[in-house]
Short mmCIF file of C-alpha atoms in Angstrom, two decimals:
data_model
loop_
_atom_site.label_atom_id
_atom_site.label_comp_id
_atom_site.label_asym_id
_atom_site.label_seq_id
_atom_site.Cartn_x
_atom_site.Cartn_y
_atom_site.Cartn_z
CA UNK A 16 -9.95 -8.62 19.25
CA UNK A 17 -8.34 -5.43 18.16
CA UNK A 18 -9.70 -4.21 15.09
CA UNK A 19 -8.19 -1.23 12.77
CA UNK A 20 -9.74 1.99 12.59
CA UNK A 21 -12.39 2.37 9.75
CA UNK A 22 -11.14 5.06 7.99
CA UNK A 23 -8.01 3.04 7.28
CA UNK A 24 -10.05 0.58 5.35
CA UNK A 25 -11.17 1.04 2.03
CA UNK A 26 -14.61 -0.89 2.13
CA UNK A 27 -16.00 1.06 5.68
CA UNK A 28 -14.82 4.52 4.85
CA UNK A 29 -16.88 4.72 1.44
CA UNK A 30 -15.99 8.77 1.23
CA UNK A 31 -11.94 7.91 0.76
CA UNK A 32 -12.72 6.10 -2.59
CA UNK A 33 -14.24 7.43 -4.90
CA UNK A 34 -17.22 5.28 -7.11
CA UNK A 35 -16.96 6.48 -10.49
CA UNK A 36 -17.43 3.73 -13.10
CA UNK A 37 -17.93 3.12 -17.14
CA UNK A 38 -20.17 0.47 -17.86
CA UNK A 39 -18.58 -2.68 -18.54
CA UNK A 40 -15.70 -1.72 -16.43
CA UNK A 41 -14.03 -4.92 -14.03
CA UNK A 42 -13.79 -3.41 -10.84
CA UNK A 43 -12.20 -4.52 -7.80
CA UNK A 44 -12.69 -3.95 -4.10
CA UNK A 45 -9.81 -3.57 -1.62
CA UNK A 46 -9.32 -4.25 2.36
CA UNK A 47 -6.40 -3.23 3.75
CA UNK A 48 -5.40 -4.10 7.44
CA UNK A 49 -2.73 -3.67 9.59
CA UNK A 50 0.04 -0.63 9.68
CA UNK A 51 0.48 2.16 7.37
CA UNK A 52 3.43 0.62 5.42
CA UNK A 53 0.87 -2.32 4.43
CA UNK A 54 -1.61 0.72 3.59
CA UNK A 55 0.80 1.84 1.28
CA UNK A 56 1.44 -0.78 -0.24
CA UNK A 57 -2.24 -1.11 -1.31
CA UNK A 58 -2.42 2.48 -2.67
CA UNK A 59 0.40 1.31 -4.74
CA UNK A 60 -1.46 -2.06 -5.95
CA UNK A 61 -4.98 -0.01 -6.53
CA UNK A 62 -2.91 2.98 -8.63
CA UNK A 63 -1.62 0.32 -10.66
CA UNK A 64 -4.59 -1.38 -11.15
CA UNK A 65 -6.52 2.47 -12.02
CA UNK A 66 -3.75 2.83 -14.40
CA UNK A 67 -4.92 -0.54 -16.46
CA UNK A 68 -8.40 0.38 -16.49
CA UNK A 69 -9.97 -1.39 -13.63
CA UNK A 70 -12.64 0.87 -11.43
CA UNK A 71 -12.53 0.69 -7.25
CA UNK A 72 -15.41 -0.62 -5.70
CA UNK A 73 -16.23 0.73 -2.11
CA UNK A 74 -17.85 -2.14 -1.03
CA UNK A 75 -18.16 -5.58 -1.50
CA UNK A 76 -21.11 -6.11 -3.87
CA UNK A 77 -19.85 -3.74 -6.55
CA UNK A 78 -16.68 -5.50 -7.28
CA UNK A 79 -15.78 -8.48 -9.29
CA UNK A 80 -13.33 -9.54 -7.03
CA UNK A 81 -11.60 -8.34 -4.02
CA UNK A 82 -7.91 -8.44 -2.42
CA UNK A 83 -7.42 -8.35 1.25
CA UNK A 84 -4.21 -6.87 2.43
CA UNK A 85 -3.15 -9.17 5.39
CA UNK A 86 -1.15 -8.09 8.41
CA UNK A 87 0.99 -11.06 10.21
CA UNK A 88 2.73 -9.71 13.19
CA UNK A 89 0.78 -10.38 15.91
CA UNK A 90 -1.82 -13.44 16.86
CA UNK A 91 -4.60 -11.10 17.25
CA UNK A 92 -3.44 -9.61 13.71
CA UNK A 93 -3.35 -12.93 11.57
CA UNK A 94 -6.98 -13.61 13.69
CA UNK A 95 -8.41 -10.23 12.23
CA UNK A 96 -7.29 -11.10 8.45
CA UNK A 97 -8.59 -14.61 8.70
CA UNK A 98 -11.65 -12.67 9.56
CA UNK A 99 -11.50 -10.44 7.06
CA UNK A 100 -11.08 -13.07 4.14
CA UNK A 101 -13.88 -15.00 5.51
CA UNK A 102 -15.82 -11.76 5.18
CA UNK A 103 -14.92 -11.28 1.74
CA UNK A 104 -15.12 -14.75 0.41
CA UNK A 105 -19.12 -14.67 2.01
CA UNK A 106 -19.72 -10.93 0.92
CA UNK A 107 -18.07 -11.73 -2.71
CA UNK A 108 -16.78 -14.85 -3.29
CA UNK A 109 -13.67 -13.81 -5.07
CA UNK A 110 -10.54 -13.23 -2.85
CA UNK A 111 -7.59 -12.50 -3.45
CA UNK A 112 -4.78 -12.60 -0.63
CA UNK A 113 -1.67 -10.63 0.22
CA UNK A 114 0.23 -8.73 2.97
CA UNK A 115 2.33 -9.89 5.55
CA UNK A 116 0.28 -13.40 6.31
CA UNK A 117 0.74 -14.17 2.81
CA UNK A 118 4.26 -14.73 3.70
CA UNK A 119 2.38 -18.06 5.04
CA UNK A 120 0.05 -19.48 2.66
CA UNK A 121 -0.37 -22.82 4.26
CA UNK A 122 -2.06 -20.76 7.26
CA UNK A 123 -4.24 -18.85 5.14
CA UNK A 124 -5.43 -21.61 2.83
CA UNK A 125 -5.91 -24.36 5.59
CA UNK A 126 -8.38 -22.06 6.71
CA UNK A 127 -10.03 -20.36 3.61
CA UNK A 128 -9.17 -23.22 0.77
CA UNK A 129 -11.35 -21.02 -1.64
CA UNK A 130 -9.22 -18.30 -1.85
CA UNK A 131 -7.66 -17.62 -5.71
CA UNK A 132 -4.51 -16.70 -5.09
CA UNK A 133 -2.21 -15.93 -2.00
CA UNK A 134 1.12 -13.64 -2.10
CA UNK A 135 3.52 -12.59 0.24
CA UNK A 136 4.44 -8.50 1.68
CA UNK A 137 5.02 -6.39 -1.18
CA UNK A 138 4.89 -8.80 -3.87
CA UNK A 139 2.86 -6.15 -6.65
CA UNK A 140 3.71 -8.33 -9.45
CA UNK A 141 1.98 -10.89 -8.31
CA UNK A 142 -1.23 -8.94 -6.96
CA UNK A 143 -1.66 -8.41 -10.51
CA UNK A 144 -1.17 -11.31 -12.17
CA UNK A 145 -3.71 -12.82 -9.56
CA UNK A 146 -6.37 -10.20 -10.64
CA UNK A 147 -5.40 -9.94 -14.10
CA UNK A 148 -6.33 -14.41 -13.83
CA UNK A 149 -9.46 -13.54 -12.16
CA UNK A 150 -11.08 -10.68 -13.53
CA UNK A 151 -9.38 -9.88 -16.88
CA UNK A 152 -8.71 -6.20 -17.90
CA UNK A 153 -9.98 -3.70 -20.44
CA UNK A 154 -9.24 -0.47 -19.91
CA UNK A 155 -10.18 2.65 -22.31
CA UNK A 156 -7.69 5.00 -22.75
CA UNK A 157 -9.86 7.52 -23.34
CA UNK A 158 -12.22 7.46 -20.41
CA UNK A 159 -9.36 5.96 -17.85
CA UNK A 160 -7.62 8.49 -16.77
CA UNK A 161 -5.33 7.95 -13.44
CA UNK A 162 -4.37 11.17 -11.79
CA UNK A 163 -0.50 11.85 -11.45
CA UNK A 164 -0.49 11.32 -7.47
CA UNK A 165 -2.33 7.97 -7.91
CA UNK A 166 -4.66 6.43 -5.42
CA UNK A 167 -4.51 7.60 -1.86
CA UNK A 168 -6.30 6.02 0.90
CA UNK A 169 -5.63 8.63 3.35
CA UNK A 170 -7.20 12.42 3.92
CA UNK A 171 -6.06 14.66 1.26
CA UNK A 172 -4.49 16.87 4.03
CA UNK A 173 -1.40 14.10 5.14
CA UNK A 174 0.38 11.13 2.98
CA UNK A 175 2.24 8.30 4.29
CA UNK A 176 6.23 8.71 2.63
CA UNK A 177 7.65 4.63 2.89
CA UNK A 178 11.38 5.37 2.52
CA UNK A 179 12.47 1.31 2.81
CA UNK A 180 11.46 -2.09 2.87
CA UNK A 181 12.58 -4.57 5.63
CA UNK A 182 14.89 -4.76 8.75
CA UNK A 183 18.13 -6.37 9.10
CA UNK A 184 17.67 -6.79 12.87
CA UNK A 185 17.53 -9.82 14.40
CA UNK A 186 14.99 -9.29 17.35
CA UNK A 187 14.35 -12.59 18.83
CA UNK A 188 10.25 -11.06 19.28
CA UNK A 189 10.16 -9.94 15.76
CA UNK A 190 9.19 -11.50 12.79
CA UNK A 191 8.87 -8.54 10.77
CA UNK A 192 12.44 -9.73 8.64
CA UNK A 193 11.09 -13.29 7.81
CA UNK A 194 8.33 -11.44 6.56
CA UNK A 195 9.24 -8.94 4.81
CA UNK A 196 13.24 -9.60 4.53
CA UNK A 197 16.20 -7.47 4.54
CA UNK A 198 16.34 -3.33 4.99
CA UNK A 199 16.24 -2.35 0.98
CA UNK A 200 15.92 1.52 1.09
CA UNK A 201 14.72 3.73 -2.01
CA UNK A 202 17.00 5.50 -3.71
CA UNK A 203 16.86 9.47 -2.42
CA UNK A 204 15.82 11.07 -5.49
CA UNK A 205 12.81 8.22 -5.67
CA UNK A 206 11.92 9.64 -2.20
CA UNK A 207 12.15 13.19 -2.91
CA UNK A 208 10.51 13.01 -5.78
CA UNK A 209 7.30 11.22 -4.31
CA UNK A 210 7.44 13.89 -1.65
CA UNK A 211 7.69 16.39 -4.65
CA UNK A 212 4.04 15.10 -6.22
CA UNK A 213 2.63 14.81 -3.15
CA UNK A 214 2.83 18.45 -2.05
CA UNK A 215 2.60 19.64 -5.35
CA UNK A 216 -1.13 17.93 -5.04
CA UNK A 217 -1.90 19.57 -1.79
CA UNK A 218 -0.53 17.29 0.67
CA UNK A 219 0.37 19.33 4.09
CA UNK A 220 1.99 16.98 5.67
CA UNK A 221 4.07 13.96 4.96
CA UNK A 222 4.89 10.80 7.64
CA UNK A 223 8.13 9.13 6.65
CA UNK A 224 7.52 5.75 7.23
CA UNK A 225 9.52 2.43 7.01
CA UNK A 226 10.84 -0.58 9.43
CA UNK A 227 14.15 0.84 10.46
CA UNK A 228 13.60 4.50 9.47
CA UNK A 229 17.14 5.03 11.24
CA UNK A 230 18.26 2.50 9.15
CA UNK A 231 17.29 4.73 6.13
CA UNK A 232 20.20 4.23 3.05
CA UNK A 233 22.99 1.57 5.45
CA UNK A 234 22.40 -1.08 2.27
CA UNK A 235 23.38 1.88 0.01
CA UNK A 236 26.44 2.68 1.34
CA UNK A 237 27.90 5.48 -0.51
CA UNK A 238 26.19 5.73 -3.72
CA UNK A 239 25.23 9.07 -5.23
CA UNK A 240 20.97 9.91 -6.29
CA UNK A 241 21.24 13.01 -8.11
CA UNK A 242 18.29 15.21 -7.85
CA UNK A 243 17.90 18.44 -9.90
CA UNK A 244 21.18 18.53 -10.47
CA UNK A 245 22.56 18.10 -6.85
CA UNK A 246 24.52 14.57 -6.75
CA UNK A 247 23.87 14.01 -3.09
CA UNK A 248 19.97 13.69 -3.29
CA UNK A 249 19.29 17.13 -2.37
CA UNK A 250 18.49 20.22 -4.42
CA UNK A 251 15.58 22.82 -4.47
CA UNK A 252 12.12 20.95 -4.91
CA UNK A 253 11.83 18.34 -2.32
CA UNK A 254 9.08 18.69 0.76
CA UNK A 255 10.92 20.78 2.72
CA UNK A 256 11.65 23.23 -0.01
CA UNK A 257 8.09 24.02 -0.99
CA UNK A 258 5.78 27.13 -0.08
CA UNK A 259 2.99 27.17 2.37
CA UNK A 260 2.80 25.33 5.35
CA UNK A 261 3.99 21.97 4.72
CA UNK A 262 4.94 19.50 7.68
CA UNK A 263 7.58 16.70 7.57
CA UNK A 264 7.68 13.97 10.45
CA UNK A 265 8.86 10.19 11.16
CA UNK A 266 5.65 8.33 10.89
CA UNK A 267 4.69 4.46 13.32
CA UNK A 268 7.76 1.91 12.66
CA UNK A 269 7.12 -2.18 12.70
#
């Protein structure tokens, strides 16, 4: 079986998360499979949960619960994450499910019935209203502070840029749209602005990343995303605007 690199999970590559904790602090541990859009997508669900207090554990024994990010696509895929939650659920006990094989809780609890919660691709909201159930928070706004460029779970040098959400293709060996629905892009400024942070924290180089990247702004038709001042979404500021020796590039798709 096909397994995904180490350094793209949280719990084996220990040096991409950092272990500082307060005493009393709930902490949570995260393992994220499949492709880099689901990676994002847990770097947004961990700098959400930094912002309400809650510490990262890089392994399983620190944390008071954990969340696996599932990947569906492929049979080898949904046999990895199966793997992975029984992993957890023996390692910790506490397991939270999401990802693309959430789309297909039936499947996931017929084989792990003592899983807490299970949600679909990209469903944040409920992430946290699943951890908030099992491990209540209390953060300290003193003490837990969340940098502005939020969690990353890649090498400070590059940052994955997701641009959209979904494909409206109808590929008869896809399932990527029953999982994760129809192309919804970001508005431009959204976009730019992300890039914006993430060079302005010493990212060199930035992999747009999305379904359909070619499919980037079809659902938005016409519509205007002004950005310092410049209506069409453009404007000094963005990526490819910045000193040094940046690097933009189309990242993996599907």
């Amino acid at each position: 079986m096909s397994q995904n690199p180490p350094l793209l999970r949280p719990d084996l590559a220990r040096a991409l998360v950092p272990d500082f904790r307060r005493d009393g602090q709930p902490t949570i541990g995260m393992v994220s499979l499949g492709c880099p859009k689901a990676l994002v997508d847990s770097e947004r669900i961990l700098t959400r949960l930094r912002a309400e207090g809650y510490a990262i554990s890089p392994d399983y024994k620190g944390a008071d619960a954990v969340i696996v990010n599932t990947c569906g696509f492929l049979d080898s895929a949904k046999a990895e994450s199966l793997e992975a939650i029984g992993e957890a659920l023996q390692e910790n006990g506490r397991v939270i499910v999401t990802g693309c094989l959430g789309a297909e809780p039936q499947y996931i609890t017929g084989a792990h019935p003592k899983v807490l919660a299970v949600t679909g691709p990209h469903q944040y909201e409920a992430v946290l209203d699943a951890v908030h159930g099992a491990v209540p928070p209390a953060p300290d706004p003193f003490i837990d502070l969340l940098p502005a460029t939020g969690v990353s779970l890649t090498p400070r040098h590059y940052s994955y840029l997701k641009i959209s959400e979904g494909c409206n293709h109808k590929c008869r060996f896809c399932i990527i749209p029953d999982m994760r629905g129809r192309l919804v892009s970001r508005p431009a400024h959204a976009v730019l602005r992300e890039a914006e942070k993430l060079v302005e924290a010493g990212v060199k180089e930035l992999l747009v990343i999305s379904q359909d990247t070619s499919a980037y702004g079809v659902d938005r038709k016409h519509d205007l995303s002004p950005w310092k001042g410049d209506g069409r979404g453009g404007g000094q500021g963005a990526a490819g605007h910045q000193p040094g020796h940046q690097r933009l590039r189309s990242g993996p798709q599907a």
